PDB file of C-alpha atoms and ligand atoms in Angstrom:
ATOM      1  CA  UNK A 143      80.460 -53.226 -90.968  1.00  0.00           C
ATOM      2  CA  UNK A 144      81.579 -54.645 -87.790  1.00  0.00           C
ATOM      3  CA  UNK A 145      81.789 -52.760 -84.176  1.00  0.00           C
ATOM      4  CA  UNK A 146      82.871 -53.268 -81.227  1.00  0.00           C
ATOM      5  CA  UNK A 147      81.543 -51.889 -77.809  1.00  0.00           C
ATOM      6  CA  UNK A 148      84.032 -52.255 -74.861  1.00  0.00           C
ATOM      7  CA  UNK A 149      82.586 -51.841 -71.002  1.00  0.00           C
ATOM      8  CA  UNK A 150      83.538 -51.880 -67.510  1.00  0.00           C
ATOM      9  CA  UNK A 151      81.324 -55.146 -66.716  1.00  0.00           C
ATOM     10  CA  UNK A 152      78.369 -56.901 -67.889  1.00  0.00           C
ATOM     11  CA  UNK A 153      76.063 -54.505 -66.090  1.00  0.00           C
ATOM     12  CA  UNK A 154      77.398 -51.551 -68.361  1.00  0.00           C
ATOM     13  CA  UNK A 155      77.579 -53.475 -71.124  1.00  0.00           C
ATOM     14  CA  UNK A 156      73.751 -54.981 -70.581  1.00  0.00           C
ATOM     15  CA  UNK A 157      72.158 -51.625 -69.896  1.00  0.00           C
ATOM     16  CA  UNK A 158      73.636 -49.749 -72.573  1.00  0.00           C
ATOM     17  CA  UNK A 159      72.579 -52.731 -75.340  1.00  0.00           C
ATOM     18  CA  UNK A 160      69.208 -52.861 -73.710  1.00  0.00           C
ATOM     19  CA  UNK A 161      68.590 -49.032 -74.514  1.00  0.00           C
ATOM     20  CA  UNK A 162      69.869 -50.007 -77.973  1.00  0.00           C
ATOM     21  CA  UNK A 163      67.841 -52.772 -78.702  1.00  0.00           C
ATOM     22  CA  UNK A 164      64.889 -50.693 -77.397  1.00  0.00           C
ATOM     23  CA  UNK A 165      65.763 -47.960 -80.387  1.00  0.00           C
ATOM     24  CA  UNK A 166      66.326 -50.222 -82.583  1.00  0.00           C
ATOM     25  CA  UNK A 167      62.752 -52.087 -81.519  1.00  0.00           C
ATOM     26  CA  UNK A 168      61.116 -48.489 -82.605  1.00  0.00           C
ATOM     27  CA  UNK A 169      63.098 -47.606 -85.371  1.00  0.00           C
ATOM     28  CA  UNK A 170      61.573 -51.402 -87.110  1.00  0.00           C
ATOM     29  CA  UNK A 171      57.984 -50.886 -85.424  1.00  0.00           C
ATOM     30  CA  UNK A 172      58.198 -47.147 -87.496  1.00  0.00           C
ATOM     31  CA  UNK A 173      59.582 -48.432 -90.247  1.00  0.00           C
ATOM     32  CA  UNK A 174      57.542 -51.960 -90.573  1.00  0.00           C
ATOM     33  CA  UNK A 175      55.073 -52.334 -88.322  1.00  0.00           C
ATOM     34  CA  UNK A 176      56.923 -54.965 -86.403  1.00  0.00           C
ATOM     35  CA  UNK A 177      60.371 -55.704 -84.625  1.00  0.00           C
ATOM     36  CA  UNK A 178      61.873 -59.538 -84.994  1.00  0.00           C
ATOM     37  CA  UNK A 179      63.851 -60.505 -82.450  1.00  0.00           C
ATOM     38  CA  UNK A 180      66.431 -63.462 -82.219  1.00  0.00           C
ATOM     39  CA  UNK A 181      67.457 -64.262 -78.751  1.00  0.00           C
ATOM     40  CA  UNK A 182      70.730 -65.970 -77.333  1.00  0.00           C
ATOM     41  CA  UNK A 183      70.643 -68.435 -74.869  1.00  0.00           C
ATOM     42  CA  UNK A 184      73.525 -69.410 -72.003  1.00  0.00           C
ATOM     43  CA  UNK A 185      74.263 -67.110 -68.948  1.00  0.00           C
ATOM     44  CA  UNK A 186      75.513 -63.928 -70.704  1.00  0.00           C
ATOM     45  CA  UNK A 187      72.398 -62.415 -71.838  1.00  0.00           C
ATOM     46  CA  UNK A 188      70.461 -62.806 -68.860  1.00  0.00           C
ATOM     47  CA  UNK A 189      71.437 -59.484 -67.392  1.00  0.00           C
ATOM     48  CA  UNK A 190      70.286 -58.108 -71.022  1.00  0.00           C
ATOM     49  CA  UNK A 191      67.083 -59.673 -70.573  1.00  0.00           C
ATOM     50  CA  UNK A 192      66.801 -58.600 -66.662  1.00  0.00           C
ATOM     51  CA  UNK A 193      67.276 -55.027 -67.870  1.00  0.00           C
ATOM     52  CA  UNK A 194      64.649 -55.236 -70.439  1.00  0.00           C
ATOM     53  CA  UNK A 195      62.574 -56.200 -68.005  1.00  0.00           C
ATOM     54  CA  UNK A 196      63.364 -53.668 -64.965  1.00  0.00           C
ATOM     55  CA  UNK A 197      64.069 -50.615 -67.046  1.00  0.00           C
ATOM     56  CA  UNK A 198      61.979 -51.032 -70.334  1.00  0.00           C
ATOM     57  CA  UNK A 199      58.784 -52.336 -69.353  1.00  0.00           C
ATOM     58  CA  UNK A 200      56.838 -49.611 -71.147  1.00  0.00           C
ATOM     59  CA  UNK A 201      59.292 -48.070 -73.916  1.00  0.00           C
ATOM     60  CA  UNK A 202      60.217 -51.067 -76.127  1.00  0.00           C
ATOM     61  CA  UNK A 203      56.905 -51.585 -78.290  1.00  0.00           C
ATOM     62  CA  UNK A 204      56.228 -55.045 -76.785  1.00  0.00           C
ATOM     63  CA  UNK A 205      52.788 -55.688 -78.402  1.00  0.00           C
ATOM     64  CA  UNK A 206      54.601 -55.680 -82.151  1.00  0.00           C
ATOM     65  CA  UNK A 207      57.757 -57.241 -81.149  1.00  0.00           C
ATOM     66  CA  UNK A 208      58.323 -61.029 -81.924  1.00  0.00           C
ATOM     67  CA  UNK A 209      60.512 -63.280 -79.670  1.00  0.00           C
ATOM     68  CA  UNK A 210      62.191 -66.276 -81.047  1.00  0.00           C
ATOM     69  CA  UNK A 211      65.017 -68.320 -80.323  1.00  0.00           C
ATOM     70  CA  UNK A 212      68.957 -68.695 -81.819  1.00  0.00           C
ATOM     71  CA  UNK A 213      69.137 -71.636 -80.715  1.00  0.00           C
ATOM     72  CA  UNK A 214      67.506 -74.615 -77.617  1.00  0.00           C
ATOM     73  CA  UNK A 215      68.809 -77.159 -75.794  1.00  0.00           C
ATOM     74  CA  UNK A 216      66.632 -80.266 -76.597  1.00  0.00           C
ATOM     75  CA  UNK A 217      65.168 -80.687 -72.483  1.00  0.00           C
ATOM     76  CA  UNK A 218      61.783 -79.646 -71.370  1.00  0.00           C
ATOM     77  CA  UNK A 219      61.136 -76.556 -71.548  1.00  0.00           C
ATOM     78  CA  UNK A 220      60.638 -76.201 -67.814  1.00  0.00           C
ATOM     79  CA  UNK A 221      64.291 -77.663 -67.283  1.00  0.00           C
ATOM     80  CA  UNK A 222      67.212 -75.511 -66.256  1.00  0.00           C
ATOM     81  CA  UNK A 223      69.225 -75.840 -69.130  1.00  0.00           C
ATOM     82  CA  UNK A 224      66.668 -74.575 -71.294  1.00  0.00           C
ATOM     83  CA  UNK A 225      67.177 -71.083 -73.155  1.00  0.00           C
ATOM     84  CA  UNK A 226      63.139 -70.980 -73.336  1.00  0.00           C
ATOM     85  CA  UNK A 227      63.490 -71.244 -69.376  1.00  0.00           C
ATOM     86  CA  UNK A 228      66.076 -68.084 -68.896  1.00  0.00           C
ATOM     87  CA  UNK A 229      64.187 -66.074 -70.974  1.00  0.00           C
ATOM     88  CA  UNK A 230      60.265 -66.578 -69.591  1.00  0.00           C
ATOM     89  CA  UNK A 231      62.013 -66.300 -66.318  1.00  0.00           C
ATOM     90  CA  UNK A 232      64.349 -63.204 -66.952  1.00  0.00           C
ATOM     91  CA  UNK A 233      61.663 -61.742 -69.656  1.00  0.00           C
ATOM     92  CA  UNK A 234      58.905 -63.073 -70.288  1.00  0.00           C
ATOM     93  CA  UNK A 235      57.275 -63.147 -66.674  1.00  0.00           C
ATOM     94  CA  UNK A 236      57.690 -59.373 -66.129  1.00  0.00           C
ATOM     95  CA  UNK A 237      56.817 -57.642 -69.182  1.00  0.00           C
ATOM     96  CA  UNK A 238      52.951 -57.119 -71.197  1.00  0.00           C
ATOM     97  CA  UNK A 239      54.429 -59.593 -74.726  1.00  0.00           C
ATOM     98  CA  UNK A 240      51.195 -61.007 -76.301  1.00  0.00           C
ATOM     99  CA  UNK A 241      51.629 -64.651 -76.178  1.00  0.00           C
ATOM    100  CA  UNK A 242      50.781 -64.905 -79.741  1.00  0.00           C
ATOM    101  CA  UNK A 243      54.016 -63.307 -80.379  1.00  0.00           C
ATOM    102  CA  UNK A 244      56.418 -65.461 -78.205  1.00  0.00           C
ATOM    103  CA  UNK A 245      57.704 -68.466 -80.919  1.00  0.00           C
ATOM    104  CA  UNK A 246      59.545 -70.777 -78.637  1.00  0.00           C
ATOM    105  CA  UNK A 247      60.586 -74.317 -80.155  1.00  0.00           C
ATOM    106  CA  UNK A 248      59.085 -76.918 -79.113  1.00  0.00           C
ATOM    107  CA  UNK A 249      61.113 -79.577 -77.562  1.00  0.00           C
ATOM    108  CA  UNK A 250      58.321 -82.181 -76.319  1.00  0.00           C
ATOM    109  CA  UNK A 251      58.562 -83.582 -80.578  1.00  0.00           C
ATOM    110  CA  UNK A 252      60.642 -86.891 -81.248  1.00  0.00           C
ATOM    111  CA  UNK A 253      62.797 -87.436 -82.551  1.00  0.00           C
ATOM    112  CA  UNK A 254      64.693 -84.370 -82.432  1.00  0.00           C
ATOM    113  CA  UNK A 255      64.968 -83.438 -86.314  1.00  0.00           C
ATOM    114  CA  UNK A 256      60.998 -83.696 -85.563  1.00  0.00           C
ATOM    115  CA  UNK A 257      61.709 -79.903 -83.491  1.00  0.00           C
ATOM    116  CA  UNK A 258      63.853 -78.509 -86.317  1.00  0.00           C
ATOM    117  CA  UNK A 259      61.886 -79.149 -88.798  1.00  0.00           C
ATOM    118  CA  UNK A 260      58.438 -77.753 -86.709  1.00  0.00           C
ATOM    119  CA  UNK A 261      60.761 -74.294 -86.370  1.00  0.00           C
ATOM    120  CA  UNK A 262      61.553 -74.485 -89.469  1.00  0.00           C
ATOM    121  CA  UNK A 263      57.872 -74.498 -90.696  1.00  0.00           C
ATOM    122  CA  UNK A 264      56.998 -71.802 -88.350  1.00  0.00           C
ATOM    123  CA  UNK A 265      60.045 -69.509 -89.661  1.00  0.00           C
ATOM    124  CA  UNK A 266      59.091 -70.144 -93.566  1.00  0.00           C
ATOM    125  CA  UNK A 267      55.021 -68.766 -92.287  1.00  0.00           C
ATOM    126  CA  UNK A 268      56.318 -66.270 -90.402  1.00  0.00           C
ATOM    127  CA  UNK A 269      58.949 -64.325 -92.759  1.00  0.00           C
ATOM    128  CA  UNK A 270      58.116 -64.021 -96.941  1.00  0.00           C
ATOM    129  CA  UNK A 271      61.093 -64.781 -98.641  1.00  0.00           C
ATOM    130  CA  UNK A 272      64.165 -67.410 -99.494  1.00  0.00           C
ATOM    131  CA  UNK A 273      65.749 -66.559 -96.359  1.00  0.00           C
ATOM    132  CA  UNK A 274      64.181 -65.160 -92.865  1.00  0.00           C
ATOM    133  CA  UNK A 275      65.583 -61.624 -92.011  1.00  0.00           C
ATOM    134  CA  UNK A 276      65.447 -61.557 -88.497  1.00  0.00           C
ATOM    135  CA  UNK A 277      65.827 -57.691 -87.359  1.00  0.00           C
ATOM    136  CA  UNK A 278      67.809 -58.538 -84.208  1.00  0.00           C
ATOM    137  CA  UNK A 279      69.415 -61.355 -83.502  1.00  0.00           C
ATOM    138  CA  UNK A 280      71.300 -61.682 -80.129  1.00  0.00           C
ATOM    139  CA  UNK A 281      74.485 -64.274 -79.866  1.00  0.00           C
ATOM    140  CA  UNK A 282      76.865 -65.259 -77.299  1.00  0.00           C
ATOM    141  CA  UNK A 283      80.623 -66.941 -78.110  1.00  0.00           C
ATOM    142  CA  UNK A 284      81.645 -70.215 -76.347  1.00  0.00           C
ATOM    143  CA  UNK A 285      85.436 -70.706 -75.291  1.00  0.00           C
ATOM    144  CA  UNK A 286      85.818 -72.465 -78.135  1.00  0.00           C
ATOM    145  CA  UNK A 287      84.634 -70.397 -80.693  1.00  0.00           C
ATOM    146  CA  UNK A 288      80.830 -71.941 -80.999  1.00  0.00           C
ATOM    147  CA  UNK A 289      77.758 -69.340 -81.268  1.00  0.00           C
ATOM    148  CA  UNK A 290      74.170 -70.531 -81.178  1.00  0.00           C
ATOM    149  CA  UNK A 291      74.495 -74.463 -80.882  1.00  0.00           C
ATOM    150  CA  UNK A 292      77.190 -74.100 -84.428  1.00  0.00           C
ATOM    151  CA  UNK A 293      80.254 -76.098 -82.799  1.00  0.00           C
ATOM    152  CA  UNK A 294      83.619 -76.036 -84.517  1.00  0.00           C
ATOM    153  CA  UNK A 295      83.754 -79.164 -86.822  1.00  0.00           C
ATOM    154  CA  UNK A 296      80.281 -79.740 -86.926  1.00  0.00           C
ATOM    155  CA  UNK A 297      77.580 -80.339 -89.521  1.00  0.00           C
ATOM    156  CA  UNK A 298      75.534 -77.939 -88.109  1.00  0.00           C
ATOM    157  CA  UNK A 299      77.882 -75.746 -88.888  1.00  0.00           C
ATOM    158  CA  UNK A 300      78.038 -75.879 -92.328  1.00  0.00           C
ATOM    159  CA  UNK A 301      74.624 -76.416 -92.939  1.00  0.00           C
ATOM    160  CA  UNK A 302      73.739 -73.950 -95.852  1.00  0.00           C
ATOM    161  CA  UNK A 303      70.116 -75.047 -97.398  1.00  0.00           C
ATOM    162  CA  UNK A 304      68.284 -75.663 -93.597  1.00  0.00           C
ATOM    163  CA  UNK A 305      66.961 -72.571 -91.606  1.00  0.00           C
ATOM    164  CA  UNK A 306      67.324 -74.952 -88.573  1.00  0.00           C
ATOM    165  CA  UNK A 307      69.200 -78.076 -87.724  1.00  0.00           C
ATOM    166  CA  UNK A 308      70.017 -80.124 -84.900  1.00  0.00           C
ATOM    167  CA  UNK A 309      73.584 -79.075 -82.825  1.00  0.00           C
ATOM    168  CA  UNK A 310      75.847 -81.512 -81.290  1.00  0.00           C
ATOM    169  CA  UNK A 311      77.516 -80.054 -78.474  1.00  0.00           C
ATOM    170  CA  UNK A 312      80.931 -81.052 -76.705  1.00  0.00           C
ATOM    171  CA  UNK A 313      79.197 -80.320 -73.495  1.00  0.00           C
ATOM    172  CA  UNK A 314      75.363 -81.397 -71.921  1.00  0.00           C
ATOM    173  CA  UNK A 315      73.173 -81.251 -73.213  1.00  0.00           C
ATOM    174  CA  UNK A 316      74.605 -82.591 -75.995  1.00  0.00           C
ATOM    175  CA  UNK A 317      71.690 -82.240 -78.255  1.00  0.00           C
ATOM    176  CA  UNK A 318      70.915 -78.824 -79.435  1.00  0.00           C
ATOM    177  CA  UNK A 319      68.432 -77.118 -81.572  1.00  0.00           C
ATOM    178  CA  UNK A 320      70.110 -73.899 -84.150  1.00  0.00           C
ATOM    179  CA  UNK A 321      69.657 -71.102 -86.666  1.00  0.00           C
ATOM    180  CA  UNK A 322      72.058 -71.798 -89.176  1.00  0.00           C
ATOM    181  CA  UNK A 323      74.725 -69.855 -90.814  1.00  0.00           C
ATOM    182  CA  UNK A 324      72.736 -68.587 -93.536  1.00  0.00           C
ATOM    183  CA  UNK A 325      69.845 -67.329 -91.299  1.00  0.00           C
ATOM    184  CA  UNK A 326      71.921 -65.802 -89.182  1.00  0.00           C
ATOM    185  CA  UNK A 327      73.898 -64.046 -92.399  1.00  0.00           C
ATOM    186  CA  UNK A 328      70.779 -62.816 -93.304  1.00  0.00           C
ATOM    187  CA  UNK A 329      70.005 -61.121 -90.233  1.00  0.00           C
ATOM    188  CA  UNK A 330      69.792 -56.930 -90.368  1.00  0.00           C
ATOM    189  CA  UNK A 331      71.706 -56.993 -87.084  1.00  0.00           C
ATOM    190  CA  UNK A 332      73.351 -58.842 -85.271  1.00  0.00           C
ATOM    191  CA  UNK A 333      74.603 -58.389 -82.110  1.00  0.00           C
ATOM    192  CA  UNK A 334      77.264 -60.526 -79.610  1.00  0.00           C
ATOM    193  CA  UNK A 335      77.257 -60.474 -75.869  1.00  0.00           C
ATOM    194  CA  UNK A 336      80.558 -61.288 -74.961  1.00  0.00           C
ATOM    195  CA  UNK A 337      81.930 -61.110 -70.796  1.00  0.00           C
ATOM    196  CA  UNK A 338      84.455 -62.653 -69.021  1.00  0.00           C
ATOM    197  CA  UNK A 339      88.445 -63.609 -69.398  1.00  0.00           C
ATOM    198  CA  UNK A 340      87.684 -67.295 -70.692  1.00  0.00           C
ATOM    199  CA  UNK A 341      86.445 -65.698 -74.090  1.00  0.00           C
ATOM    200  CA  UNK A 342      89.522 -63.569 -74.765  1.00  0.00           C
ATOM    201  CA  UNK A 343      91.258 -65.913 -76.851  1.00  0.00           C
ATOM    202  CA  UNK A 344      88.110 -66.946 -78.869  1.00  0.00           C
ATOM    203  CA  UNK A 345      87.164 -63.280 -78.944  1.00  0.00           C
ATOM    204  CA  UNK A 346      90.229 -62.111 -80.564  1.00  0.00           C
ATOM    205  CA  UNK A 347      89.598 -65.410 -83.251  1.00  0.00           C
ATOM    206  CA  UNK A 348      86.233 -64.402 -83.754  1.00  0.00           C
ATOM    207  CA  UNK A 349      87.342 -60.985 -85.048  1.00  0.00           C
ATOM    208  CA  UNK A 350      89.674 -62.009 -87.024  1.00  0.00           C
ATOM    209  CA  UNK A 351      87.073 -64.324 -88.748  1.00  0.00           C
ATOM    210  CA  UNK A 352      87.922 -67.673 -87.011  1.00  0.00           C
ATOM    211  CA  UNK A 353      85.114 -69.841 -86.778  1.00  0.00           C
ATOM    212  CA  UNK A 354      81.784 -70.352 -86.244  1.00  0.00           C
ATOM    213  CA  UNK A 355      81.148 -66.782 -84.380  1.00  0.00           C
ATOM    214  CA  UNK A 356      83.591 -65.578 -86.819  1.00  0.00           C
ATOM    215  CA  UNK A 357      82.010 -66.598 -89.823  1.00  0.00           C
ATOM    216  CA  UNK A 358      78.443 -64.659 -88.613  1.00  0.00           C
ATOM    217  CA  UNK A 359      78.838 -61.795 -91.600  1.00  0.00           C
ATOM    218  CA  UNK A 360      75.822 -60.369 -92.620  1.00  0.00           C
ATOM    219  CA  UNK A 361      75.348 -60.119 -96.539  1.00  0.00           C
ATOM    220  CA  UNK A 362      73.198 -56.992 -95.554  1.00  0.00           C
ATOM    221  CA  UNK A 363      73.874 -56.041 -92.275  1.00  0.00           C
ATOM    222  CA  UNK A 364      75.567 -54.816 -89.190  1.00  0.00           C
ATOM    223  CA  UNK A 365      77.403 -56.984 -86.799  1.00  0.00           C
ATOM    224  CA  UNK A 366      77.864 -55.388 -82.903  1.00  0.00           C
ATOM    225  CA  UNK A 367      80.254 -56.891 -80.403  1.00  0.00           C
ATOM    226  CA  UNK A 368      79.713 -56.238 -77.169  1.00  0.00           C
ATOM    227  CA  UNK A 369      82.048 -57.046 -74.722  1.00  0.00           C
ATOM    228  CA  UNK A 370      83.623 -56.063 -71.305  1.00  0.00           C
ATOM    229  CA  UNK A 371      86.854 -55.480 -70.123  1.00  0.00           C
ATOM    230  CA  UNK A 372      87.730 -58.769 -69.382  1.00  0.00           C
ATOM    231  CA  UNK A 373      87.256 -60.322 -72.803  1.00  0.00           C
ATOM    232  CA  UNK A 374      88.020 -57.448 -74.749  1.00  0.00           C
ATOM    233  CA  UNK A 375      91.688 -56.470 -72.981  1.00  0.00           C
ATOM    234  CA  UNK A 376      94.284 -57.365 -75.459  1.00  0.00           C
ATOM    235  CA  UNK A 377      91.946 -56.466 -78.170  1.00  0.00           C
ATOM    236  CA  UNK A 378      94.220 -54.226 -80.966  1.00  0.00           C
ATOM    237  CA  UNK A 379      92.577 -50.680 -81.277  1.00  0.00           C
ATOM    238  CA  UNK A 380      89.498 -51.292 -83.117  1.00  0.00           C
ATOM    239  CA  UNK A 381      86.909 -49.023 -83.808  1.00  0.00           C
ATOM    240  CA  UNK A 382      84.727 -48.425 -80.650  1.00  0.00           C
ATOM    241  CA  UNK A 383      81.272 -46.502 -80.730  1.00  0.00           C
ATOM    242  CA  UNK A 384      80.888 -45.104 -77.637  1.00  0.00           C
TER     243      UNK A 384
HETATM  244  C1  6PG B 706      73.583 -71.616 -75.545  1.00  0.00           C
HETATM  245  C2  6PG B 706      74.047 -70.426 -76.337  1.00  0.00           C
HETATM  246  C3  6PG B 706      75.518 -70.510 -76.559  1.00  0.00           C
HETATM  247  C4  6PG B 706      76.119 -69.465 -75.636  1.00  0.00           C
HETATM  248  C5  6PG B 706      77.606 -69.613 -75.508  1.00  0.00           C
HETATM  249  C6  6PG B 706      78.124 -68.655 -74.427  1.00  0.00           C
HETATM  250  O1  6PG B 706      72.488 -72.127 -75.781  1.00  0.00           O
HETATM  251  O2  6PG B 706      74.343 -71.966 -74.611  1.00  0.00           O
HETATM  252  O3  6PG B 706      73.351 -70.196 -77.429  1.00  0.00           O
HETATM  253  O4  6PG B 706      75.940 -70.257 -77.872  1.00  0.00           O
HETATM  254  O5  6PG B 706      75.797 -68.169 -76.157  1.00  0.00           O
HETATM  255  O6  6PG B 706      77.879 -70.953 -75.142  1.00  0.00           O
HETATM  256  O7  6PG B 706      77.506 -69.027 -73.226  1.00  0.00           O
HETATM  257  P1  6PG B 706      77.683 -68.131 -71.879  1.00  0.00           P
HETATM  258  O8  6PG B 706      76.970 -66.854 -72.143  1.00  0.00           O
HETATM  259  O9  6PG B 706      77.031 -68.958 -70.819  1.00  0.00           O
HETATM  260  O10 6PG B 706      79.162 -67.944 -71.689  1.00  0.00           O
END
């Protein structure tokens, strides 16, 4: 089942998916024990993660929630491009997550396929199972379509045995780190985080099941887009939760 949420701007759209995520983190620490979250890199979900910080310090069940990451850019982890970066600086620095529970990759191995497959290993111990079932997993949409580091036309996008791969990307840094397709169709949510006028085009592809953010379908679960005015207007009438 796919939804769409529509929003003035970002800051509507961020608050409203951060008390979201927040239920959803207690509805999975109820029902499991635990609450697996996926996160997206780039500038859209920084607000998210801001939000988290400022307005759910103490309600989202941080000591059984597990961070990981969609996908990396393959820099230092202390460099500005990296998604690791955003997040420790937006998130991590400000709220009480036990480190044990914070699975960055690690982007000091060589060569790259070195990182991929070290994620990979840590995925296949932390989840039982043929495929990891992530209970969240945030995603953003490129202009062009991309989500994670799967680019249009690439081989990391039609990876189907690996859990993670290496990305090439059109832009720097060119060398990426990714959940593939199947993990991320495996997911029990997923949500997109989608703002601006530059991603109405690919938007309206994506829904229409265009490419790489188009092909994200969960075999078991729910896909979310969240989006403001600016790249949802021209949307047809689709089905909007308030
Ligand atoms: C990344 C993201 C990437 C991002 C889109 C949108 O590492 O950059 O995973 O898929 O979500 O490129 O980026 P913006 O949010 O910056 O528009």
């Amino acid at each position: 089942m796919i939804k769409l949420h529509r929003f003035p701007d970002l800051e509507a759209l961020s608050r409203t998916a951060a008390q979201a995520l927040t239920t959803v983190a207690k509805a999975c620490l109820a029902a499991q024990g635990r609450f697996t979250l996926a996160l997206s890199g780039g500038s859209t979900p920084r607000c998210l993660y801001e939000v988290l910080a400022t307005d759910h310090p103490a309600d989202l069940p941080w000591s059984a929630t597990h961070l990981f990451w969609g996908d990396e850019r393959y820099v230092p982890a202390d460099d500005p491009a990296s998604n690791y970066r955003l997040v420790r600086e937006a998130l991590l620095d400000h709220v009480p997550l036990p480190p044990a529970n914070i699975h960055p990759l690690d982007t000091t191995q060589a060569p790259v396929e070195i990182v991929a497959a070290s994620y990979e290993t840590t995925l296949r111990e932390f989840f039982i199972g043929d495929w990891p079932r992530f209970d969240l997993v945030l995603l953003g949409l490129g202009d062009d379509g991309h989500t994670a580091s799967l680019f249009p036309g690439t081989s990391a996008f039609i990876e189907q045995q690996r859990w993670v791969t290496v990305g090439e990307a059109p832009l720097a840094p060119l060398i990426r780190l990714t959940l593939t397709l199947p993990v991320l169709n495996h997911a029990a949510r997923v949500w997109f985080l989608v703002a601006g006028t530059s991603k109405q085009k690919a938007l309206q592809r994506a829904l229409k099941g265009e490419g790489p953010a188009g092909a994200v379908r969960p075999v078991a679960g729910e896909v979310i887009w969240w989006v403001d005015e600016a790249a949802g207007a021209g949307l047809p009438a689709l089905t909007e939760v308030p």
